[in-house]
CSV table of C-alpha atoms in Angstrom, one decimal:
chain,number,residue,atom,x,y,z
A,1,UNK,CA,0.1,0.0,0.1
A,2,UNK,CA,1.2,3.5,-0.8
A,3,UNK,CA,1.4,5.9,1.9
A,4,UNK,CA,-1.7,7.1,3.4
A,5,UNK,CA,-2.8,10.6,2.0
A,6,UNK,CA,-2.5,13.6,4.6
A,7,UNK,CA,-6.1,14.3,4.4
A,8,UNK,CA,-7.0,10.9,5.5
A,9,UNK,CA,-4.4,11.0,8.3
A,10,UNK,CA,-6.4,14.0,9.4
A,11,UNK,CA,-9.5,12.4,9.2
A,12,UNK,CA,-8.0,9.6,11.5
A,13,UNK,CA,-6.7,11.6,13.9
A,14,UNK,CA,-9.7,13.5,14.5
A,15,UNK,CA,-11.5,10.3,15.0
A,16,UNK,CA,-15.2,11.8,14.2
A,17,UNK,CA,-16.6,8.5,12.6
A,18,UNK,CA,-16.8,4.8,12.9
A,19,UNK,CA,-13.6,3.4,11.0
A,20,UNK,CA,-14.5,2.1,7.5
A,21,UNK,CA,-12.4,-0.8,5.8
A,22,UNK,CA,-10.5,1.9,4.1
A,23,UNK,CA,-9.6,3.3,7.8
A,24,UNK,CA,-8.6,-0.3,8.9
A,25,UNK,CA,-6.4,-0.7,5.9
A,26,UNK,CA,-4.9,2.6,6.4
A,27,UNK,CA,-4.2,2.1,10.0
A,28,UNK,CA,-2.3,-1.4,9.5
A,29,UNK,CA,-0.3,0.6,6.8
A,30,UNK,CA,0.6,3.1,9.6
A,31,UNK,CA,1.5,0.2,12.1
A,32,UNK,CA,4.3,-0.8,9.6
A,33,UNK,CA,5.3,2.8,8.2
A,34,UNK,CA,7.4,5.0,10.3
A,35,UNK,CA,6.6,8.1,8.3
A,36,UNK,CA,2.7,7.7,8.3
A,37,UNK,CA,3.0,6.8,12.0
A,38,UNK,CA,4.9,9.9,13.1
A,39,UNK,CA,2.9,12.2,11.1
A,40,UNK,CA,-0.6,10.6,12.6
A,41,UNK,CA,1.2,10.8,15.9
A,42,UNK,CA,1.7,14.6,15.5
A,43,UNK,CA,-1.7,15.1,14.1
A,44,UNK,CA,-3.4,13.3,17.0
A,45,UNK,CA,-1.3,15.5,19.3
A,46,UNK,CA,-2.5,18.6,17.7
A,47,UNK,CA,-6.3,17.3,17.6
A,48,UNK,CA,-5.8,16.5,21.6
A,49,UNK,CA,-4.3,20.1,22.0
A,50,UNK,CA,-7.1,21.9,20.2
A,51,UNK,CA,-9.8,20.0,21.8
A,52,UNK,CA,-8.6,20.5,25.2
A,53,UNK,CA,-7.7,24.0,24.8
A,54,UNK,CA,-9.3,26.7,27.2
A,55,UNK,CA,-9.9,30.2,27.1
A,56,UNK,CA,-6.9,31.0,29.3
A,57,UNK,CA,-4.8,29.1,26.8
A,58,UNK,CA,-5.9,31.6,23.7
A,59,UNK,CA,-4.0,34.9,23.3
A,60,UNK,CA,-5.5,38.0,24.2
A,61,UNK,CA,-7.2,40.1,21.7
A,62,UNK,CA,-5.3,43.3,20.9
A,63,UNK,CA,-6.6,46.4,22.4
A,64,UNK,CA,-9.3,48.5,20.9
A,65,UNK,CA,-6.8,51.3,19.6
A,66,UNK,CA,-4.7,48.7,17.5
A,67,UNK,CA,-8.1,47.6,15.8
A,68,UNK,CA,-9.0,51.2,15.3
A,69,UNK,CA,-5.4,51.9,13.9
A,70,UNK,CA,-5.7,48.7,11.6
A,71,UNK,CA,-8.8,50.0,10.3
A,72,UNK,CA,-7.7,53.1,9.5
A,73,UNK,CA,-4.5,51.7,7.7
A,74,UNK,CA,-6.5,49.4,5.6
A,75,UNK,CA,-8.8,52.2,4.6
A,76,UNK,CA,-5.9,54.3,3.2
A,77,UNK,CA,-4.3,51.3,1.2
A,78,UNK,CA,-7.6,50.2,-0.2
A,79,UNK,CA,-9.1,53.9,-0.8
A,80,UNK,CA,-12.4,52.8,1.1
A,81,UNK,CA,-13.7,54.1,4.2
A,82,UNK,CA,-14.3,51.8,7.1
A,83,UNK,CA,-17.9,50.6,7.7
A,84,UNK,CA,-19.5,53.1,9.9
A,85,UNK,CA,-21.1,50.2,11.7
A,86,UNK,CA,-17.9,48.2,12.2
A,87,UNK,CA,-17.7,47.1,15.7
A,88,UNK,CA,-14.0,48.1,15.6
A,89,UNK,CA,-14.6,51.7,14.2
A,90,UNK,CA,-14.9,54.8,16.3
A,91,UNK,CA,-15.6,57.6,14.0
A,92,UNK,CA,-13.2,60.6,14.8
A,93,UNK,CA,-10.8,58.7,16.6
A,94,UNK,CA,-7.0,58.9,15.8
A,95,UNK,CA,-5.6,56.8,18.6
C-alpha cells in the first residue's frame, strides 16, 4: 500500500466517524510505516491540544486602539472608508 494521504491521516486523527474498511487498511499501513505513524502521531497530538484548549490558553485580543489603527491603515491602502457600523471603528478617533 502507498503512504496514507495526509487528508486521510487528518480524518484518522480526528476520529469523528466509525472506522471504515479503508480506515482499517490505512491503520494497518500506519503500524508498519514509520513516516505515516509519525505524521499521525503529530496530528493526533494537535487534535488533542485543540480539543482541550481553554480560554486561558488563547492569546488575548489586541486592545481597541490597535483595531482602530488597523482599520484606518487598511482604509488608506484600499481607498475605501471603514464601515460606519463596524464594531472596531470609532468615528473621529485618531488613537
